[in-house]
Short mmCIF file of C-alpha atoms in Angstrom, two decimals:
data_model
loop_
_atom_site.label_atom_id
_atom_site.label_comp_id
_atom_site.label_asym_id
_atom_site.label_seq_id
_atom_site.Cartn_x
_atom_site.Cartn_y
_atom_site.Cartn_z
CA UNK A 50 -5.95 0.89 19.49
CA UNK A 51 -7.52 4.17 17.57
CA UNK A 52 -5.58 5.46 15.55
CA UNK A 53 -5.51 9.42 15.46
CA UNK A 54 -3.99 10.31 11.58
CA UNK A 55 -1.70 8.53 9.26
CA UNK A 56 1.57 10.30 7.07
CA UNK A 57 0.73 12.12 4.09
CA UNK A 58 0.41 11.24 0.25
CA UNK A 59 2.65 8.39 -0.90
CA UNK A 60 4.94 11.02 -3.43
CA UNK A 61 5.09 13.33 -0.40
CA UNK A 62 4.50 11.37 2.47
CA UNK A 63 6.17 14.16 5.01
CA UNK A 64 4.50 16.85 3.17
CA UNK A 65 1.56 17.70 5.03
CA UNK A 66 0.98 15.02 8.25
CA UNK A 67 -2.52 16.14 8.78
CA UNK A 68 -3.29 14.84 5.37
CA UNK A 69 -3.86 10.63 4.32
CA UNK A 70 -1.81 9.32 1.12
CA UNK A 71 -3.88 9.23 -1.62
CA UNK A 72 -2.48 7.11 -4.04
CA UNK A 73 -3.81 3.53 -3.73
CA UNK A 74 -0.87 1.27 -2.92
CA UNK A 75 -0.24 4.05 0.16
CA UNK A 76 -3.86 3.34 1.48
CA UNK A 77 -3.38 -0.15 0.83
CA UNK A 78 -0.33 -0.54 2.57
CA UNK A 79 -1.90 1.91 5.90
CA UNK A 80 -5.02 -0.36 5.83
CA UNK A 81 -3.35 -3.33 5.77
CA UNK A 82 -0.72 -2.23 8.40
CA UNK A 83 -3.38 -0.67 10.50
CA UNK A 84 -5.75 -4.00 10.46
CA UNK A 85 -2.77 -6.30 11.23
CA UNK A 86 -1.86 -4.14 13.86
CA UNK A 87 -5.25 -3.97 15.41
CA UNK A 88 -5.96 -7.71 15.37
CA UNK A 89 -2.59 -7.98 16.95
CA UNK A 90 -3.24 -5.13 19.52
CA UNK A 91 -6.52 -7.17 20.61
CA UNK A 92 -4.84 -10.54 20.85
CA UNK A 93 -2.11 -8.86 23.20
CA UNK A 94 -4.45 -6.82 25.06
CA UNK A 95 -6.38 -10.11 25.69
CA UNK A 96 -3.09 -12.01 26.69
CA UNK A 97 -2.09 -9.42 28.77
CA UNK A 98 -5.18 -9.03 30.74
CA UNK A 99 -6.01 -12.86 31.23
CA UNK A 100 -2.37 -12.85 32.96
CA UNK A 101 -3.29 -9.63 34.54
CA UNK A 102 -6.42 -11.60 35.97
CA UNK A 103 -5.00 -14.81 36.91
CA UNK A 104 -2.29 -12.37 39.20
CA UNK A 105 -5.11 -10.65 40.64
CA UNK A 106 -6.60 -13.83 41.99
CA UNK A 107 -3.23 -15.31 43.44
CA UNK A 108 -2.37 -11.86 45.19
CA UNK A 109 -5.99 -11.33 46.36
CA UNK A 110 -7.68 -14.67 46.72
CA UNK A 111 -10.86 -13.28 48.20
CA UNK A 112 -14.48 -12.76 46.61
CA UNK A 113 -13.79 -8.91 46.31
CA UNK A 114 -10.97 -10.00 43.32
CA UNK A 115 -14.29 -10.27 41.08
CA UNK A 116 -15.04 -6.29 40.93
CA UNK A 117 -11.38 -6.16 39.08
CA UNK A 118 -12.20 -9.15 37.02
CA UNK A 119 -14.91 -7.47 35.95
CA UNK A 120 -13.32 -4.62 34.72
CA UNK A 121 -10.93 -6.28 33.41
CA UNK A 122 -13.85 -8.35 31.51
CA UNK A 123 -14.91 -4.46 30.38
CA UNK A 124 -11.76 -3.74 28.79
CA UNK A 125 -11.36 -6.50 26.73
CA UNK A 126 -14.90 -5.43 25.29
CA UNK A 127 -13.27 -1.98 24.60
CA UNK A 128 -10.56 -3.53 22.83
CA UNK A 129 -12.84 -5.69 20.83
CA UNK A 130 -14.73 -2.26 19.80
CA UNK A 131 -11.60 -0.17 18.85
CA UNK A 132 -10.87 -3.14 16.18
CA UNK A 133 -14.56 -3.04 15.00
CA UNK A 134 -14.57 0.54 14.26
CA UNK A 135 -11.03 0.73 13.29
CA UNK A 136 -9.66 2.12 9.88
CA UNK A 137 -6.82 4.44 8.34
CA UNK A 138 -7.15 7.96 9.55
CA UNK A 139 -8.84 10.08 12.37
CA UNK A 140 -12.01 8.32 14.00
CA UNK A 141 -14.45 9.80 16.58
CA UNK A 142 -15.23 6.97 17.46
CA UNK A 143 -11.87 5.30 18.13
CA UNK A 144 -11.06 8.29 19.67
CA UNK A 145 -13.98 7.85 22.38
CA UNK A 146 -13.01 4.09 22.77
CA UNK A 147 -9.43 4.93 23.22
CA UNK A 148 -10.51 7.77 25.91
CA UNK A 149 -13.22 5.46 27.68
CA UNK A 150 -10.12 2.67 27.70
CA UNK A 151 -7.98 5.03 29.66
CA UNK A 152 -10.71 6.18 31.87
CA UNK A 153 -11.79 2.73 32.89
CA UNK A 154 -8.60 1.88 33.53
CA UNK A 155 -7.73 4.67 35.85
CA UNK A 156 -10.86 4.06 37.90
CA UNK A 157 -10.10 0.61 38.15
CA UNK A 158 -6.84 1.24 39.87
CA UNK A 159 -8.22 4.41 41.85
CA UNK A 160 -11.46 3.86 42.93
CA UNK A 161 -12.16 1.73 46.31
CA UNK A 162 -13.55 -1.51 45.33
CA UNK A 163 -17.15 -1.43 46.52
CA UNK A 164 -17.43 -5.63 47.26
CA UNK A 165 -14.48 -4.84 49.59
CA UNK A 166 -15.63 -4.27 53.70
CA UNK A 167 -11.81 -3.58 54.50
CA UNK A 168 -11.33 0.65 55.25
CA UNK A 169 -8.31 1.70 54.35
CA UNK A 170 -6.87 5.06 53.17
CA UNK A 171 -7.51 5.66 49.79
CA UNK A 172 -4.36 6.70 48.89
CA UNK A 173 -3.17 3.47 49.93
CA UNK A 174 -3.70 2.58 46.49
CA UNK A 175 -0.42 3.79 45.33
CA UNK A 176 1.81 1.91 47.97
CA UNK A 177 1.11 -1.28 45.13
CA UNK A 178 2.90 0.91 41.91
CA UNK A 179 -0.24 0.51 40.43
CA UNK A 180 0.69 2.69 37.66
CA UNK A 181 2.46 0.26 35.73
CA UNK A 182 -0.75 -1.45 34.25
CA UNK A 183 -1.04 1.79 31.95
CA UNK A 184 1.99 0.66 30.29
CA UNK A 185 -0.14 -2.94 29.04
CA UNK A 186 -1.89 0.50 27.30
CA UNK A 187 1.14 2.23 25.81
CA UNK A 188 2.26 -1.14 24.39
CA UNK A 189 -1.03 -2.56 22.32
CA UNK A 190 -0.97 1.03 21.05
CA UNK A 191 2.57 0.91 19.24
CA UNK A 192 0.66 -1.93 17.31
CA UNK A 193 -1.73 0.07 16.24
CA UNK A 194 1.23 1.58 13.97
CA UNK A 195 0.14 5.13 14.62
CA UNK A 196 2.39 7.62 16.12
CA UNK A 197 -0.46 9.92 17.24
CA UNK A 198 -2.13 7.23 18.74
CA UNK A 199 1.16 7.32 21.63
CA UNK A 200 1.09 10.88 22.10
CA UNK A 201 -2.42 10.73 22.38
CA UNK A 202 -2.56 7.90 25.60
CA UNK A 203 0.64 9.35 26.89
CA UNK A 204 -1.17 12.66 27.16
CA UNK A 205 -4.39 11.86 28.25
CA UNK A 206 -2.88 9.10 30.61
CA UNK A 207 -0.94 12.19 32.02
CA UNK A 208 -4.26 14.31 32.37
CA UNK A 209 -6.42 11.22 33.99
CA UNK A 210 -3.78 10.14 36.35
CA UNK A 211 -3.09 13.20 37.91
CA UNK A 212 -6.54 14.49 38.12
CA UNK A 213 -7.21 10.87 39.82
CA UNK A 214 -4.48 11.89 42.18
CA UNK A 215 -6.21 15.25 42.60
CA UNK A 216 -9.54 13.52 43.74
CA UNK A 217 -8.16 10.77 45.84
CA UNK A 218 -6.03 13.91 47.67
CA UNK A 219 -8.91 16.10 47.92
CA UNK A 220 -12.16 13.60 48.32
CA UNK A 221 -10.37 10.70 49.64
CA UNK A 222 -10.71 8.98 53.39
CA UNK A 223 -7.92 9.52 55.38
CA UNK A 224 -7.15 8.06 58.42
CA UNK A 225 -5.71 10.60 60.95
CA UNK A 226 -4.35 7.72 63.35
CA UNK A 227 -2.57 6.18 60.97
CA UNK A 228 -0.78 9.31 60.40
CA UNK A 229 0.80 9.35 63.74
CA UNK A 230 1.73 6.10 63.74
CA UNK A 231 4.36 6.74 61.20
CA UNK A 232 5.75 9.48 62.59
CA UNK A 233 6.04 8.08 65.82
CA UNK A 234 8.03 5.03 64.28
CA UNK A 235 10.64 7.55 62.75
CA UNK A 236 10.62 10.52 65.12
CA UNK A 237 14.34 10.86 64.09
CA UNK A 238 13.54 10.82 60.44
CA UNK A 239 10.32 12.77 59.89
CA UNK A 240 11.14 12.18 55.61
CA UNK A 241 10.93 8.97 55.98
CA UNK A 242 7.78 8.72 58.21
CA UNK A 243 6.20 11.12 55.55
CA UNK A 244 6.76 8.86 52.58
CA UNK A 245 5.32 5.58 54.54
CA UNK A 246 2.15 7.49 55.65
CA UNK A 247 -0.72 5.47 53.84
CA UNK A 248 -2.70 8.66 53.66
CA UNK A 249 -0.35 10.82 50.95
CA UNK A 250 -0.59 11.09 47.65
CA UNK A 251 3.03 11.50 47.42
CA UNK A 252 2.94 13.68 44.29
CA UNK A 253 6.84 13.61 44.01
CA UNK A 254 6.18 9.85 43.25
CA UNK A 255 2.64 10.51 40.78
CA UNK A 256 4.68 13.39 38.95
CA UNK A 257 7.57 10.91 38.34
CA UNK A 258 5.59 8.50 37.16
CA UNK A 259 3.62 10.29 34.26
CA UNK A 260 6.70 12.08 33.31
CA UNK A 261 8.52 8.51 32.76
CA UNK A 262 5.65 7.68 30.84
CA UNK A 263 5.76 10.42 28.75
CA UNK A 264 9.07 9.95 27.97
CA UNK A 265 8.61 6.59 26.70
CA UNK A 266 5.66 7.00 24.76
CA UNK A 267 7.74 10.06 22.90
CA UNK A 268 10.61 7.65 21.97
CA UNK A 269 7.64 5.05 21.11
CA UNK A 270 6.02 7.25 19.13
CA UNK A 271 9.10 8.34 17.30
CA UNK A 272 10.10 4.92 16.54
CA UNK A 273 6.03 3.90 15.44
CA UNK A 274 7.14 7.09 12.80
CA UNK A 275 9.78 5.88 11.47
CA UNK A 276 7.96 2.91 10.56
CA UNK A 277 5.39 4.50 9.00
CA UNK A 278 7.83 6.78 6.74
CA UNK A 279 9.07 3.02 5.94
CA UNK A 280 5.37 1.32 4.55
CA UNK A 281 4.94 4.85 3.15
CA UNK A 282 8.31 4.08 1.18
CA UNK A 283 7.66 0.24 0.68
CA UNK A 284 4.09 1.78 -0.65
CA UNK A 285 5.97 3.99 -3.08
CA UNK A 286 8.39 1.44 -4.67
CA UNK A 287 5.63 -1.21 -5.28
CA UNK A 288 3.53 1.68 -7.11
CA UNK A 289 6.80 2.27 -9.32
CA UNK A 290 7.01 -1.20 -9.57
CA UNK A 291 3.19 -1.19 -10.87
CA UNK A 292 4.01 1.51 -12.92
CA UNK A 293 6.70 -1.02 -14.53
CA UNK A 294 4.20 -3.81 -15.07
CA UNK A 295 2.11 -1.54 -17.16
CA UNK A 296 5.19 -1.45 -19.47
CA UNK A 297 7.72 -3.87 -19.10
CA UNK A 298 7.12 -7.93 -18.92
CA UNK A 299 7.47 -9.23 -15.59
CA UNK A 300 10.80 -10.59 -16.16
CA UNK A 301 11.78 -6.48 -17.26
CA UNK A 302 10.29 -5.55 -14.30
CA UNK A 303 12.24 -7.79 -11.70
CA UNK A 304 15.65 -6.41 -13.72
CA UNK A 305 14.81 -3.11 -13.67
CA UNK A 306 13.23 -2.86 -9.85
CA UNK A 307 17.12 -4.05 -8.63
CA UNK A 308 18.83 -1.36 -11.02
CA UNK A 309 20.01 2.12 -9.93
CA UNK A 310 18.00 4.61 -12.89
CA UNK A 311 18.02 2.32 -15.46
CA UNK A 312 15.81 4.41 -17.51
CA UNK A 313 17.49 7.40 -16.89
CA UNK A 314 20.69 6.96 -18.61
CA UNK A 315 20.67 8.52 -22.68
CA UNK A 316 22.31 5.46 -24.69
CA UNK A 317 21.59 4.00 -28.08
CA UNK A 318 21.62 0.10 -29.56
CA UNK A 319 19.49 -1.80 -31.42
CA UNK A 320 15.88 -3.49 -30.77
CA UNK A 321 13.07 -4.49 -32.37
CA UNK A 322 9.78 -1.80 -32.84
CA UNK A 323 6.18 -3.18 -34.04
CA UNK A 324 3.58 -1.05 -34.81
CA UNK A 325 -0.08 -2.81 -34.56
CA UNK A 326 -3.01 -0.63 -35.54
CA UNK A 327 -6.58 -1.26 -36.89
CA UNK A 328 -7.62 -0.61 -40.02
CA UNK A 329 -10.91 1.56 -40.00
CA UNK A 330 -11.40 1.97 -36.53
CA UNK A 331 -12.85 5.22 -37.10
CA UNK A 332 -15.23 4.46 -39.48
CA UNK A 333 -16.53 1.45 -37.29
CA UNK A 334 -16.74 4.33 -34.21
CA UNK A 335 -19.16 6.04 -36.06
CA UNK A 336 -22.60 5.89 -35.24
CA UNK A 337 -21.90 2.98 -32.65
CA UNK A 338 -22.04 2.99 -28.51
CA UNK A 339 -19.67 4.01 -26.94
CA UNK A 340 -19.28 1.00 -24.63
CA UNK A 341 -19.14 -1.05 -27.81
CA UNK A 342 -16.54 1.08 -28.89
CA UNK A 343 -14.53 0.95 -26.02
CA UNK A 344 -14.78 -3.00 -25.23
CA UNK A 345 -14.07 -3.63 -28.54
CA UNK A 346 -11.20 -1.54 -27.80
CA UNK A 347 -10.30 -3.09 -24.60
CA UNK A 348 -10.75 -6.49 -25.38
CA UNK A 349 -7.97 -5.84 -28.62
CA UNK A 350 -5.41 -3.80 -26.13
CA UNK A 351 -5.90 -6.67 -23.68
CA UNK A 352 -4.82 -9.62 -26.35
CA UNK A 353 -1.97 -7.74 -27.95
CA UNK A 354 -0.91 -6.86 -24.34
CA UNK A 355 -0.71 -10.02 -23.27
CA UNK A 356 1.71 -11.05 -26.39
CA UNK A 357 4.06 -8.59 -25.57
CA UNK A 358 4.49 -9.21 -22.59
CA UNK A 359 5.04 -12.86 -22.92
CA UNK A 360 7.77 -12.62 -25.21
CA UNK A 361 9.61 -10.14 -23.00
CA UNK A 362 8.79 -7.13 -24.89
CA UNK A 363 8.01 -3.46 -23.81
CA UNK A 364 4.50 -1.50 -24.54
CA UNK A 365 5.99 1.69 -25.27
CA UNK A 366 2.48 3.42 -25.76
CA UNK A 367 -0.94 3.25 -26.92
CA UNK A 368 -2.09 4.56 -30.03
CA UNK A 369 -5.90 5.08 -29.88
CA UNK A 370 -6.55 2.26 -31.42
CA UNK A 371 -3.14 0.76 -32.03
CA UNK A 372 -0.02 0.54 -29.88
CA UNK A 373 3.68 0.69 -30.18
CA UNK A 374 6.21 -2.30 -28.41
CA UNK A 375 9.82 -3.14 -28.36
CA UNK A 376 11.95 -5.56 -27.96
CA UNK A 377 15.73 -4.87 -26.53
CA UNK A 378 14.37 -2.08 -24.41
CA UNK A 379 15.20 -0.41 -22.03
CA UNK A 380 18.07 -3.49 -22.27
CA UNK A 381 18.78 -4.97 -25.31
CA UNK A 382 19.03 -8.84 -25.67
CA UNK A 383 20.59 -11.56 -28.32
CA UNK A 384 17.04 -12.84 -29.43
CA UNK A 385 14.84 -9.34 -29.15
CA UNK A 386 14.35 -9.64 -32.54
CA UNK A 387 13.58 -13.49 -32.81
CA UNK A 388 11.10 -12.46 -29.63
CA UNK A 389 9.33 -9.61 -31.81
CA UNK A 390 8.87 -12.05 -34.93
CA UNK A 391 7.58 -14.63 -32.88
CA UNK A 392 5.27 -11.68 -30.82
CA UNK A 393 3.82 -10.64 -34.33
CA UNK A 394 2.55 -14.40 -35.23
CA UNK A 395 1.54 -14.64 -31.88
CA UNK A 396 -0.52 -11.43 -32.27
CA UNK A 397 -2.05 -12.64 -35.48
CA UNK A 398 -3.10 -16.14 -33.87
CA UNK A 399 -4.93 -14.39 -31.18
CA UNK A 400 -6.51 -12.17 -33.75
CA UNK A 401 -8.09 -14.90 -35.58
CA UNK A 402 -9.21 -16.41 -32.63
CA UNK A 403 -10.72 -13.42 -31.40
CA UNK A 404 -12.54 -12.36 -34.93
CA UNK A 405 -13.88 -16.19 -34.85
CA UNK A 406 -15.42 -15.21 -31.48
CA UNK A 407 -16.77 -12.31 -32.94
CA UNK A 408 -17.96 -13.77 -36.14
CA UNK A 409 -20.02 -16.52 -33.47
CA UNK A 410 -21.71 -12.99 -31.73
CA UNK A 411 -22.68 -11.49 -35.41
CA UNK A 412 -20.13 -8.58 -34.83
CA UNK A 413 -17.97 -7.33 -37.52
CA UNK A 414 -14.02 -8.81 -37.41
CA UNK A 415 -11.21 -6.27 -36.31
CA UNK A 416 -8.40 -6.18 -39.10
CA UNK A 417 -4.93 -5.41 -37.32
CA UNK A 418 -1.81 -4.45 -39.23
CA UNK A 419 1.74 -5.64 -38.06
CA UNK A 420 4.81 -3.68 -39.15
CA UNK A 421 7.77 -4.42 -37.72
CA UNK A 422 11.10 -3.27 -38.15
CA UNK A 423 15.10 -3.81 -36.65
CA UNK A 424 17.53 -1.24 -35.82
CA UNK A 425 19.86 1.40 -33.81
CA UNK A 426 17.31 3.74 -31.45
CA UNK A 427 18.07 5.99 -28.91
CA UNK A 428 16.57 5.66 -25.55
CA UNK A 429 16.41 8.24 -22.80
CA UNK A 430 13.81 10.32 -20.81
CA UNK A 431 12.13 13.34 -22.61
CA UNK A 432 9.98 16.44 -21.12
CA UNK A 433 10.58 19.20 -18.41
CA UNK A 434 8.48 18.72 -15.71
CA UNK A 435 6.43 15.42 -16.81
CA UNK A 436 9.43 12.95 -17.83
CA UNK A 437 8.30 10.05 -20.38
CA UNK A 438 10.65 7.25 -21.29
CA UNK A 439 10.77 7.15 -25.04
CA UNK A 440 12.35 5.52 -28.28
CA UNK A 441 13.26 7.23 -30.55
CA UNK A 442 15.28 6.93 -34.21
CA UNK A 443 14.64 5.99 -37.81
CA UNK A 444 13.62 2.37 -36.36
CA UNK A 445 10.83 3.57 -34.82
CA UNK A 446 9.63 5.75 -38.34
CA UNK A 447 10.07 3.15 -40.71
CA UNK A 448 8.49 0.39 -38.24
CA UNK A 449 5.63 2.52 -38.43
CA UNK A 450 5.58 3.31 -42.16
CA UNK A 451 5.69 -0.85 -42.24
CA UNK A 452 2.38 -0.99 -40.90
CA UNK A 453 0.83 1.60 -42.84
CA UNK A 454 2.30 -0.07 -46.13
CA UNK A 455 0.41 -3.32 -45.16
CA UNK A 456 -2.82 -1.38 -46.49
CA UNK A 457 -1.51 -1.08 -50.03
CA UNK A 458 0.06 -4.52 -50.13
CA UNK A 459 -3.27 -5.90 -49.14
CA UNK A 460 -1.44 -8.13 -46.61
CA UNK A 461 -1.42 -9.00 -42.30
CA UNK A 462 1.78 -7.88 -41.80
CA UNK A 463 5.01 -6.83 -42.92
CA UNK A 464 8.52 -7.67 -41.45
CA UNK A 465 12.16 -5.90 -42.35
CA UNK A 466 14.36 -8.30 -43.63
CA UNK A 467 16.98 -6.79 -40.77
CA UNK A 468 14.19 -8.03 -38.46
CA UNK A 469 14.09 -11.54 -40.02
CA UNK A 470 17.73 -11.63 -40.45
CA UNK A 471 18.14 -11.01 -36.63
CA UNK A 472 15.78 -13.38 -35.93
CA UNK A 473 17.46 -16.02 -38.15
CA UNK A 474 14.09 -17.48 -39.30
CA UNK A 475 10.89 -16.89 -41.90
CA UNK A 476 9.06 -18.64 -39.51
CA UNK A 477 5.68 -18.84 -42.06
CA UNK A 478 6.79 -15.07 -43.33
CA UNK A 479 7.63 -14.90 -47.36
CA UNK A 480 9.62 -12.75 -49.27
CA UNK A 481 8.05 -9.58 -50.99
CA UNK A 482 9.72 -7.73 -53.50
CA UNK A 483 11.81 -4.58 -51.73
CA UNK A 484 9.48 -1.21 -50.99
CA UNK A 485 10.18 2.08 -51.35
CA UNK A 486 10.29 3.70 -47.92
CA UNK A 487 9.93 7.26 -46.92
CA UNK A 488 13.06 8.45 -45.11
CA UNK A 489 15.16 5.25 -46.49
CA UNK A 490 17.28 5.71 -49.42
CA UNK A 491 17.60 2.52 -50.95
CA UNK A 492 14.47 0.30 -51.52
CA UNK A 493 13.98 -2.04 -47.97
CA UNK A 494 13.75 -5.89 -48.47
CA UNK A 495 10.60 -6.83 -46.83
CA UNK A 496 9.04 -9.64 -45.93
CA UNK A 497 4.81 -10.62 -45.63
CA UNK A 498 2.79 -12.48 -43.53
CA UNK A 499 -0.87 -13.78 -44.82
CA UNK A 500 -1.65 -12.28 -48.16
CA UNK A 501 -5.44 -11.64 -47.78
CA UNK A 502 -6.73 -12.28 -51.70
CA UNK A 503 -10.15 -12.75 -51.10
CA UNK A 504 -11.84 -9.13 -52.06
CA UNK A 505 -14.73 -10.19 -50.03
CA UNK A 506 -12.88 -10.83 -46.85
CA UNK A 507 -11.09 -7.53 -47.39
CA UNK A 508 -14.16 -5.55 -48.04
CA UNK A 509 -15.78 -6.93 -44.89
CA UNK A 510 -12.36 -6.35 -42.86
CA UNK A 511 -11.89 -3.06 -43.63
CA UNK A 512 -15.78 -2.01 -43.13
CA UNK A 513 -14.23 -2.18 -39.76
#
């Protein structure tokens, strides 16, 4: 059926009802619900009419059956239009089809059938309760999932069906004899005779029935509303749950989608913070295209995101051309740290991997930097009216400072010993001498991963 508007935007879907969600999973979820609905409207509307048909024939087996097989035949081809031209918000076109299937349908009940040689009163007509085939109508429209769409055919249902009552009253063939035939069968009871007269229109009767019919199709339509408001809601929590994925691994996610705020709550414990950044980025931005620049960028964000995520950590943020992760948030678990030493290996595999690719295409190799560090942060939301989830502490400084101190020490990365310790493994790492640290008091046992000795391999990494 046409659909006549949709709810509004997915993070105020009742905020303006003239308006269509923007955000994507909103559309998505409309689209989806509106082509279901419309495949399923068709398939009814086809059921419903063949049964419609084969009743026809057994309650009027005579040649004259075929003018309402034929329109019959005619609405089926409307219904196969409406899901043609059907889509998420208002249509002209679906509105015409959905207008034409209502007019067809009240000439088919109203208008004499022209193969038929029988006279009778028009009015006639409504001594069958022919009314009730608009309600085949009303009910492939609730699958249409639009509430509009109900009001709409209970309205215009309303307007066709009494104006048809209005021309078979005024333009109809009456027959004055058989008039006086029913009153003369109830001269006692000149009501009754009245309502068994084959030439009224009995508007008592047509009044009754469109108001009945609006009635339902108001308490359809409410209940088609509801349900939207509910794939509007289902729409918002799989964008949150998106918005998740972009940060959490998929395991994360799962925990944290059955949670009540579980990012809003101000606590403190320990995890694991790496710092990854690449050394000379800017210099190699210089001068170059900026496609190259950002799929060299892309294709490092997309390898270092992967790692993370596969050993259940968090991307906290991107850093232009590094990015931050942790391990034990937003929950904290026994191996985070294990995870994040493992992660940082990981990280440096995929590196040489991708640098060998590189090497292959004559482009210069990307040199990343690993620092990574274990300790007590704080975790809660931060901002006024734009809320970020952040982590925050001395961690989060010194894993950084980790990173940048791989530059001096001319090595891949560099690991806390609390990080190691937690992780209850070397694991390929070896023991540096301690570093001074900015912000720590007492020198920090460190540990290294891949000293890079070659001055020509460190020249041509850090051209990058």
């Amino acid at each position: 059926m046409a659909e006549i508007s949709e709810m509004g935007t997915a993070t105020g879907p009742r905020a303006d009802e003239n308006a269509l969600p923007q955000h994507r999973h909103a559309q998505e979820a409309l689209a989806r619900n509106k082509r279901e609905g419309m495949d399923l409207a068709v398939k009814a509307r086809i059921g419903a009419l063949s049964v419609t048909a084969l009743l026809l024939v057994f309650l009027n087996p005579n040649w004259d059956v075929l003018w309402y097989q034929f329109l019959l035949f005619c609405l089926v081809l409307v219904g196969l239009a409406q899901r043609r031209v059907g889509r998420v918000g208002q249509s002209r076109a679906e509105l015409g089809l959905l207008f034409a299937d209502l007019l067809l349908m009240t000439l088919a009940l109203l208008v004499p059938n022209p193969l038929s040689d029988e006279q009778v009163p028009t009015a006639l007509i409504y001594q069958f309760e022919v009314f009730q085939y608009f309600y085949v109508i009303l009910a492939a429209g609730v699958l249409s999932y639009s509430w509009r769409t109900i009001i709409a055919i209970g309205n215009w249902t309303t307007a066709l069906w009494m104006c048809g009552a209005a021309c078979v009253w005024w333009f109809g063939w009456k027959d004055p004899q058989v008039s006086a035939g029913a009153d003369m069968m109830f001269p006692d009871i000149p009501g009754l005779g009245a309502q068994m007269n084959p030439n009224f229109v009995h508007w008592d009767l047509r009044i009754q029935e469109v108001v009945v019919f609006l009635l339902v199709a108001a308490i359809l339509a409410v209940t088609v509303r509801r349900y939207q408001n509910l794939v509007l809601d289902s729409a918002e929590m799989a964008r949150e749950r998106t918005n998740l994925a972009r940060y959490f691994s998929p395991s994360m996610v799962e925990e944290l989608s059955v949670k009540d705020e579980p990012l809003g709550q101000i606590r403190s414990h320990d995890a694991a913070i790496l710092f990854v950044d690449i050394v000379g980025f800017t210099a190699f931005s210089d001068g170059r295209p900026a496609e190259e620049v950002i799929d060299t960028l892309r294709a490092f964000h997309a390898r270092m995101e992967s790692e993370v995520f596969a050993h259940g950590g968090t991307l906290d943020k991107y850093l232009g051309d590094g990015l931050m992760a942790s391990f034990g948030t937003p929950l904290p678990q026994a191996d985070d740290a294990a995870r994040a030493v493992a992660c940082v290996q990981a990280m440096t595999d995929r590196m040489a991997t991708l640098n060998t690719a590189r090497r292959a295409d004559g482009l210069p190799e990307i040199d990343a930097r690993f620092g990574l560090h274990f300790g007590q942060v704080v975790l809660g939301d931060i901002g006024a009216n734009r809320l970020e989830f952040a982590v925050l502490g001395a961690t989060v400084n010194v894993a950084s400072r980790l990173e940048a101190m791989t530059r001096a020490l001319n090595v891949r990365a560099i690991v806390s010993d609390a990080a190691m310790a937690a992780a209850d493994a070397s694991n390929g790492f070896r023991r540096a001498p301690d570093q001074k640290v900015r912000g720590v008091a007492e020198p920090l046992p460190v540990w290294v991963l891949e000293d890079v000795r070659d001055p020509q391999v460190s020249d041509r990494q850090a051209s990058l």
